[in-house]
């Protein structure tokens, strides 16, 4: 299995990025880190039935999505892209309310935000992204789709079929794999053949890029290049951001049963936030005082989102039947009448 050292340098550099960009990247990563901590607390308090942490993957998520244009592109997430949603400008109380498991995909507007609903189907967002990208091409638009998936999902047939279809038709889509090295309890070497996920791209006629997923600048640059290629009609790109899932797969998981925590500790010492902070100070993009202010603002925002989620009113029970079909069926209408009769007793 790759080590932190094998992902690239011990440190990172941001000299090729503008100070304004790096400050924005740090702000979003810091806020996502604090919101992640608040979300875990909400799960422990019983507000969320379950939650999946993004800790340690903030650079991969924020670095990638920051290269997109929310006015014309569309993101198709899995269930672990909270930092991406935040950096993309999604209304976060509505987005995080998804984890209360009371709504059909949360309370935010998917179409307005151009950020898809949480998708727990392994590999599920990938063919959806390709379909959107093909539609965008047919209508003559220049939007780009971002398809998120994990290393475990890379073994799913949906992912392979989507890549092949996109390669044949030149779809403007970026296949973004966050390789956090554990498909729940299955390590990379037991489910990824051929050396890497990025290497598979060649079989579909696509460029494949392997990037240090803890280096936010490297991720942003690789994604920006893929976006430019797609906009100019060059077709899809596969990006594999090599990172590590330092926390459990979810709040119901015990990683101590299947992995060496010493390995996770080594990756924790290569924390993407610490790397970015040090690189910004070294490059003169910010000083400690500025970053301390950002930290305080991020913590305050995370708390506001937490409070908004915890106090959001529950929806009316009739919404169980609202978004099942575009037009209600006879059977669904019957079920709704039965439900109505029961609640009125």
CSV table of C-alpha atoms in Angstrom, one decimal:
chain,number,residue,atom,x,y,z
A,1,UNK,CA,0.0,0.0,0.0
A,2,UNK,CA,1.3,3.5,-0.8
A,3,UNK,CA,2.8,5.4,2.1
A,4,UNK,CA,2.5,9.1,2.8
A,5,UNK,CA,6.0,9.5,1.5
A,6,UNK,CA,5.2,7.8,-1.8
A,7,UNK,CA,2.5,10.3,-2.6
A,8,UNK,CA,5.2,13.0,-3.3
A,9,UNK,CA,7.0,15.5,-1.2
A,10,UNK,CA,6.7,15.7,2.5
A,11,UNK,CA,5.8,19.4,2.1
A,12,UNK,CA,3.9,21.2,-0.6
A,13,UNK,CA,4.3,24.5,-2.5
A,14,UNK,CA,1.6,27.0,-3.5
A,15,UNK,CA,3.9,29.5,-5.4
A,16,UNK,CA,2.1,28.6,-8.6
A,17,UNK,CA,-1.2,29.7,-7.2
A,18,UNK,CA,-2.5,33.2,-6.5
A,19,UNK,CA,-2.6,34.4,-2.8
A,20,UNK,CA,-6.3,35.0,-3.2
A,21,UNK,CA,-6.9,31.4,-4.4
A,22,UNK,CA,-4.9,29.8,-1.6
A,23,UNK,CA,-6.6,31.9,1.1
A,24,UNK,CA,-10.0,30.8,-0.3
A,25,UNK,CA,-8.8,27.2,-0.4
A,26,UNK,CA,-7.6,27.4,3.2
A,27,UNK,CA,-10.9,29.0,4.4
A,28,UNK,CA,-13.0,26.3,2.8
A,29,UNK,CA,-10.8,23.4,4.0
A,30,UNK,CA,-10.8,24.9,7.6
A,31,UNK,CA,-14.5,25.3,7.6
A,32,UNK,CA,-15.1,21.8,6.3
A,33,UNK,CA,-12.8,20.4,9.0
A,34,UNK,CA,-14.7,22.2,11.8
A,35,UNK,CA,-18.1,21.3,10.3
A,36,UNK,CA,-17.0,17.7,10.1
A,37,UNK,CA,-16.2,17.7,13.8
A,38,UNK,CA,-19.6,19.2,14.5
A,39,UNK,CA,-21.4,16.6,12.4
A,40,UNK,CA,-19.8,13.8,14.2
A,41,UNK,CA,-21.0,15.4,17.5
A,42,UNK,CA,-24.5,15.6,16.1
A,43,UNK,CA,-24.4,11.9,15.3
A,44,UNK,CA,-23.2,11.1,18.8
A,45,UNK,CA,-26.1,13.2,20.2
A,46,UNK,CA,-28.6,11.3,18.1
A,47,UNK,CA,-29.4,14.1,15.7
A,48,UNK,CA,-27.9,12.2,12.8
A,49,UNK,CA,-28.5,8.4,12.6
A,50,UNK,CA,-25.1,8.1,10.8
A,51,UNK,CA,-22.3,10.2,9.3
A,52,UNK,CA,-19.3,9.7,7.1
A,53,UNK,CA,-16.2,11.8,7.9
A,54,UNK,CA,-14.2,13.8,5.3
A,55,UNK,CA,-11.3,14.5,7.6
A,56,UNK,CA,-8.0,14.2,5.8
A,57,UNK,CA,-9.7,14.5,2.4
A,58,UNK,CA,-10.4,18.2,2.4
A,59,UNK,CA,-7.6,19.0,-0.1
A,60,UNK,CA,-8.8,16.4,-2.6
A,61,UNK,CA,-12.3,17.8,-2.4
A,62,UNK,CA,-11.8,21.5,-2.2
A,63,UNK,CA,-8.9,21.5,-4.6
A,64,UNK,CA,-10.9,19.7,-7.2
A,65,UNK,CA,-14.2,21.5,-7.0
A,66,UNK,CA,-12.6,24.9,-6.8
A,67,UNK,CA,-11.5,24.5,-10.5
A,68,UNK,CA,-15.1,24.3,-11.6
A,69,UNK,CA,-17.6,27.1,-12.5
A,70,UNK,CA,-20.8,26.8,-10.5
A,71,UNK,CA,-22.6,28.8,-13.1
A,72,UNK,CA,-22.2,26.2,-15.8
A,73,UNK,CA,-20.7,23.0,-14.5
A,74,UNK,CA,-22.5,20.2,-12.5
A,75,UNK,CA,-21.1,18.1,-9.7
A,76,UNK,CA,-22.3,14.5,-9.0
A,77,UNK,CA,-21.2,13.5,-5.5
A,78,UNK,CA,-21.2,10.3,-3.4
A,79,UNK,CA,-22.0,10.4,0.3
A,80,UNK,CA,-18.6,11.9,1.4
A,81,UNK,CA,-18.3,15.2,-0.5
A,82,UNK,CA,-19.3,17.6,2.2
A,83,UNK,CA,-16.2,19.7,1.7
A,84,UNK,CA,-16.8,19.8,-2.0
A,85,UNK,CA,-20.4,21.0,-1.4
A,86,UNK,CA,-19.2,23.8,0.9
A,87,UNK,CA,-16.5,25.0,-1.5
A,88,UNK,CA,-19.0,24.9,-4.4
A,89,UNK,CA,-21.3,27.3,-2.6
A,90,UNK,CA,-24.1,24.9,-1.7
A,91,UNK,CA,-26.5,26.1,1.1
A,92,UNK,CA,-25.0,24.0,3.9
A,93,UNK,CA,-27.9,23.8,6.4
A,94,UNK,CA,-30.0,22.3,3.7
A,95,UNK,CA,-27.2,20.0,2.5
A,96,UNK,CA,-26.3,18.8,6.0
A,97,UNK,CA,-29.9,18.2,6.8
A,98,UNK,CA,-29.7,15.2,4.4
A,99,UNK,CA,-27.9,13.3,7.3
A,100,UNK,CA,-31.0,13.6,9.5
A,101,UNK,CA,-32.6,11.1,7.0
A,102,UNK,CA,-35.9,13.0,7.0
A,103,UNK,CA,-35.9,14.4,3.4
A,104,UNK,CA,-35.6,13.2,-0.2
A,105,UNK,CA,-32.0,14.4,-0.7
A,106,UNK,CA,-31.8,17.3,1.8
A,107,UNK,CA,-33.4,20.7,1.8
A,108,UNK,CA,-31.2,22.5,-0.7
A,109,UNK,CA,-32.0,23.1,-4.3
A,110,UNK,CA,-30.0,20.6,-6.4
A,111,UNK,CA,-30.7,22.3,-9.7
A,112,UNK,CA,-30.0,25.8,-8.5
A,113,UNK,CA,-26.7,24.8,-6.8
A,114,UNK,CA,-25.8,22.5,-9.6
A,115,UNK,CA,-24.6,20.0,-7.0
A,116,UNK,CA,-26.3,16.6,-7.0
A,117,UNK,CA,-28.0,15.0,-3.9
A,118,UNK,CA,-26.0,12.7,-1.7
A,119,UNK,CA,-25.7,9.3,-3.5
A,120,UNK,CA,-25.0,6.2,-1.4
A,121,UNK,CA,-25.1,3.9,-4.4
A,122,UNK,CA,-21.5,2.7,-4.9
A,123,UNK,CA,-20.4,4.1,-8.3
A,124,UNK,CA,-23.9,5.5,-8.8
A,125,UNK,CA,-23.0,9.2,-9.5
A,126,UNK,CA,-20.6,8.2,-12.4
A,127,UNK,CA,-23.1,7.2,-15.1
A,128,UNK,CA,-25.3,10.1,-14.0
A,129,UNK,CA,-22.5,12.5,-14.7
A,130,UNK,CA,-21.8,11.1,-18.1
A,131,UNK,CA,-25.5,11.3,-19.0
A,132,UNK,CA,-25.5,15.0,-18.0
A,133,UNK,CA,-22.3,15.7,-19.9
A,134,UNK,CA,-23.7,14.1,-23.1
A,135,UNK,CA,-26.8,16.2,-22.8
A,136,UNK,CA,-24.7,19.3,-22.3
A,137,UNK,CA,-22.8,18.5,-25.5
A,138,UNK,CA,-26.0,17.9,-27.5
A,139,UNK,CA,-27.4,21.3,-26.5
A,140,UNK,CA,-24.2,23.0,-27.4
A,141,UNK,CA,-23.2,24.1,-23.9
A,142,UNK,CA,-19.7,24.3,-22.5
A,143,UNK,CA,-20.4,22.9,-19.1
A,144,UNK,CA,-18.3,20.1,-17.5
A,145,UNK,CA,-19.5,17.3,-15.2
A,146,UNK,CA,-17.5,16.2,-12.2
A,147,UNK,CA,-18.2,12.5,-11.2
A,148,UNK,CA,-16.9,11.6,-7.7
A,149,UNK,CA,-16.2,8.0,-6.8
A,150,UNK,CA,-13.9,6.1,-4.4
A,151,UNK,CA,-11.3,3.4,-4.9
A,152,UNK,CA,-13.9,0.8,-4.0
A,153,UNK,CA,-16.4,2.1,-6.5
A,154,UNK,CA,-13.7,1.8,-9.2
A,155,UNK,CA,-14.4,-1.9,-9.3
A,156,UNK,CA,-18.1,-1.5,-10.1
A,157,UNK,CA,-19.3,-2.2,-13.6
A,158,UNK,CA,-21.2,1.2,-13.7
A,159,UNK,CA,-17.9,3.0,-13.5
A,160,UNK,CA,-16.2,1.0,-16.3
A,161,UNK,CA,-19.3,1.3,-18.6
A,162,UNK,CA,-19.5,5.1,-17.9
A,163,UNK,CA,-15.8,5.6,-18.7
A,164,UNK,CA,-16.0,3.6,-21.9
A,165,UNK,CA,-19.2,5.4,-23.1
A,166,UNK,CA,-17.6,8.8,-22.2
A,167,UNK,CA,-14.5,7.9,-24.1
A,168,UNK,CA,-16.4,6.8,-27.2
A,169,UNK,CA,-18.5,9.9,-27.3
A,170,UNK,CA,-16.0,12.4,-25.9
A,171,UNK,CA,-18.2,13.5,-23.0
A,172,UNK,CA,-17.0,16.6,-21.1
A,173,UNK,CA,-16.7,14.9,-17.8
A,174,UNK,CA,-14.0,14.5,-15.2
A,175,UNK,CA,-13.9,11.1,-13.4
A,176,UNK,CA,-12.5,12.1,-10.0
A,177,UNK,CA,-11.5,9.2,-7.8
A,178,UNK,CA,-10.7,10.0,-4.2
A,179,UNK,CA,-8.5,7.0,-3.5
A,180,UNK,CA,-8.5,6.9,0.3
A,181,UNK,CA,-7.1,3.4,0.2
A,182,UNK,CA,-9.9,1.6,1.9
A,183,UNK,CA,-13.1,0.3,0.3
A,184,UNK,CA,-14.7,0.1,3.8
A,185,UNK,CA,-12.6,-2.7,5.2
A,186,UNK,CA,-10.9,-3.9,1.9
A,187,UNK,CA,-7.5,-2.4,1.1
A,188,UNK,CA,-6.4,-1.2,-2.3
A,189,UNK,CA,-4.2,-4.2,-3.1
A,190,UNK,CA,-7.1,-6.6,-2.7
A,191,UNK,CA,-9.4,-4.9,-5.1
A,192,UNK,CA,-7.4,-2.7,-7.5
A,193,UNK,CA,-5.4,-4.5,-10.2
A,194,UNK,CA,-3.1,-2.8,-12.7
A,195,UNK,CA,-1.2,-0.6,-10.3
A,196,UNK,CA,-3.6,2.4,-10.0
A,197,UNK,CA,-7.0,3.6,-11.0
A,198,UNK,CA,-5.6,6.4,-13.2
A,199,UNK,CA,-3.8,3.7,-15.2
A,200,UNK,CA,-7.1,2.2,-16.3
A,201,UNK,CA,-7.9,5.4,-18.2
A,202,UNK,CA,-5.7,4.3,-21.1
A,203,UNK,CA,-7.9,1.4,-21.8
A,204,UNK,CA,-10.8,3.8,-22.6
A,205,UNK,CA,-8.6,6.2,-24.6
A,206,UNK,CA,-8.6,8.8,-21.8
A,207,UNK,CA,-5.7,10.6,-20.1
A,208,UNK,CA,-5.2,9.5,-16.5
A,209,UNK,CA,-3.6,11.6,-13.9
A,210,UNK,CA,-2.3,10.4,-10.5
A,211,UNK,CA,-2.0,13.3,-8.0
A,212,UNK,CA,-1.1,13.8,-4.4
A,213,UNK,CA,-4.6,14.2,-2.9
A,214,UNK,CA,-3.2,15.9,0.2
A,215,UNK,CA,-1.6,18.7,-1.9
A,216,UNK,CA,-4.5,21.1,-2.6
A,217,UNK,CA,-2.5,23.0,-5.1
A,218,UNK,CA,-1.6,19.9,-7.1
A,219,UNK,CA,-5.2,18.8,-7.1
A,220,UNK,CA,-6.5,22.2,-8.2
A,221,UNK,CA,-4.0,22.4,-11.0
A,222,UNK,CA,-4.7,18.9,-12.3
A,223,UNK,CA,-8.5,19.5,-12.2
A,224,UNK,CA,-8.2,22.9,-13.9
A,225,UNK,CA,-6.3,21.3,-16.7
A,226,UNK,CA,-8.9,18.6,-17.1
A,227,UNK,CA,-11.7,21.2,-17.1
A,228,UNK,CA,-9.9,23.3,-19.8
A,229,UNK,CA,-9.5,20.1,-21.9
A,230,UNK,CA,-13.2,19.2,-21.6
A,231,UNK,CA,-14.4,22.7,-22.4
A,232,UNK,CA,-12.2,22.7,-25.6
A,233,UNK,CA,-13.8,19.5,-26.8
A,234,UNK,CA,-10.9,17.2,-25.7
A,235,UNK,CA,-13.2,14.8,-23.8
A,236,UNK,CA,-12.9,13.2,-20.4
A,237,UNK,CA,-10.1,12.8,-17.9
A,238,UNK,CA,-9.6,10.4,-15.1
A,239,UNK,CA,-8.0,12.0,-11.9
A,240,UNK,CA,-6.9,9.8,-9.1
A,241,UNK,CA,-6.3,11.8,-5.9
A,242,UNK,CA,-4.2,9.6,-3.6
A,243,UNK,CA,-5.2,10.4,0.0
A,244,UNK,CA,-6.2,8.5,3.1
A,245,UNK,CA,-9.3,8.0,5.2
A,246,UNK,CA,-7.9,8.8,8.6
A,247,UNK,CA,-11.3,8.3,10.4
A,248,UNK,CA,-13.6,5.3,10.3
A,249,UNK,CA,-15.6,4.6,7.1
A,250,UNK,CA,-18.6,5.9,9.0
A,251,UNK,CA,-19.7,6.5,12.6
A,252,UNK,CA,-20.8,2.8,12.8
A,253,UNK,CA,-17.4,1.5,11.7
A,254,UNK,CA,-14.4,0.2,13.8
A,255,UNK,CA,-11.3,0.5,11.6
A,256,UNK,CA,-9.2,-1.1,14.4
A,257,UNK,CA,-10.7,-4.4,13.4
A,258,UNK,CA,-9.0,-4.4,9.9
A,259,UNK,CA,-6.2,-1.8,9.7
A,260,UNK,CA,-3.0,-0.8,11.5
A,261,UNK,CA,-3.7,2.5,13.2
A,262,UNK,CA,0.0,3.3,13.1
A,263,UNK,CA,-0.5,3.7,9.4
A,264,UNK,CA,-3.4,6.2,9.9
A,265,UNK,CA,-1.2,8.1,12.4
A,266,UNK,CA,1.5,8.5,9.8
A,267,UNK,CA,-1.1,10.0,7.4
A,268,UNK,CA,-2.5,12.3,10.1
A,269,UNK,CA,1.0,13.8,10.4
A,270,UNK,CA,0.7,14.7,6.8
A,271,UNK,CA,-2.6,16.6,7.4
A,272,UNK,CA,-3.6,18.6,4.3
A,273,UNK,CA,-4.6,21.7,6.4
A,274,UNK,CA,-1.2,21.7,8.1
A,275,UNK,CA,0.6,21.4,4.8
A,276,UNK,CA,-1.4,24.2,3.2
A,277,UNK,CA,-0.9,26.5,6.2
A,278,UNK,CA,2.8,26.0,6.2
A,279,UNK,CA,3.1,26.5,2.4
A,280,UNK,CA,1.0,29.7,2.5
A,281,UNK,CA,3.3,31.2,5.2
A,282,UNK,CA,6.4,30.1,3.3
A,283,UNK,CA,5.1,31.7,0.1
A,284,UNK,CA,4.1,34.9,1.8
A,285,UNK,CA,0.4,34.4,1.0
A,286,UNK,CA,-0.7,34.8,4.6
A,287,UNK,CA,0.7,35.2,8.1
A,288,UNK,CA,-0.2,33.4,11.3
A,289,UNK,CA,-2.5,36.3,12.5
A,290,UNK,CA,-4.5,36.1,9.3
A,291,UNK,CA,-4.8,32.4,9.4
A,292,UNK,CA,-5.9,32.5,13.1
A,293,UNK,CA,-8.7,34.9,12.1
A,294,UNK,CA,-9.8,32.5,9.4
A,295,UNK,CA,-9.8,29.7,11.9
A,296,UNK,CA,-12.0,31.6,14.2
A,297,UNK,CA,-14.4,32.6,11.4
A,298,UNK,CA,-14.5,29.0,10.2
A,299,UNK,CA,-15.4,27.6,13.6
A,300,UNK,CA,-18.1,30.2,14.0
A,301,UNK,CA,-19.6,29.3,10.7
A,302,UNK,CA,-19.5,25.6,11.4
A,303,UNK,CA,-21.4,26.2,14.6
A,304,UNK,CA,-24.1,28.3,12.9
A,305,UNK,CA,-24.6,25.5,10.3
A,306,UNK,CA,-24.7,22.9,13.1
A,307,UNK,CA,-27.4,24.9,15.0
A,308,UNK,CA,-29.4,25.4,11.8
A,309,UNK,CA,-29.4,21.7,11.1
A,310,UNK,CA,-30.2,20.6,14.6
A,311,UNK,CA,-33.2,22.9,14.8
A,312,UNK,CA,-34.6,22.5,11.3
A,313,UNK,CA,-38.3,21.5,11.5
A,314,UNK,CA,-39.3,18.1,10.4
A,315,UNK,CA,-41.2,17.9,7.1
A,316,UNK,CA,-44.8,17.1,6.9
A,317,UNK,CA,-45.4,13.3,6.5
A,318,UNK,CA,-47.2,13.8,3.2
A,319,UNK,CA,-43.8,14.5,1.6
A,320,UNK,CA,-43.2,10.7,1.7
A,321,UNK,CA,-45.2,10.7,-1.5
A,322,UNK,CA,-44.2,13.9,-3.2
A,323,UNK,CA,-41.1,13.1,-5.1
A,324,UNK,CA,-41.5,9.4,-5.9
A,325,UNK,CA,-42.7,9.9,-9.5
A,326,UNK,CA,-43.2,12.9,-11.7
A,327,UNK,CA,-46.9,11.9,-11.9
A,328,UNK,CA,-48.5,9.9,-9.1
A,329,UNK,CA,-49.6,6.4,-9.8
A,330,UNK,CA,-52.8,4.7,-8.7
A,331,UNK,CA,-50.9,2.6,-6.2
A,332,UNK,CA,-49.0,5.5,-4.8
A,333,UNK,CA,-52.3,7.4,-4.4
A,334,UNK,CA,-53.8,4.5,-2.6
A,335,UNK,CA,-50.9,4.4,-0.2
A,336,UNK,CA,-51.2,8.1,0.5
A,337,UNK,CA,-54.9,7.7,1.3
A,338,UNK,CA,-54.1,4.8,3.6
A,339,UNK,CA,-51.5,7.0,5.3
A,340,UNK,CA,-53.9,9.9,5.6
A,341,UNK,CA,-56.5,7.7,7.2
A,342,UNK,CA,-54.0,6.4,9.8
A,343,UNK,CA,-52.7,9.8,10.8
A,344,UNK,CA,-56.2,11.1,11.2
A,345,UNK,CA,-57.2,8.4,13.7
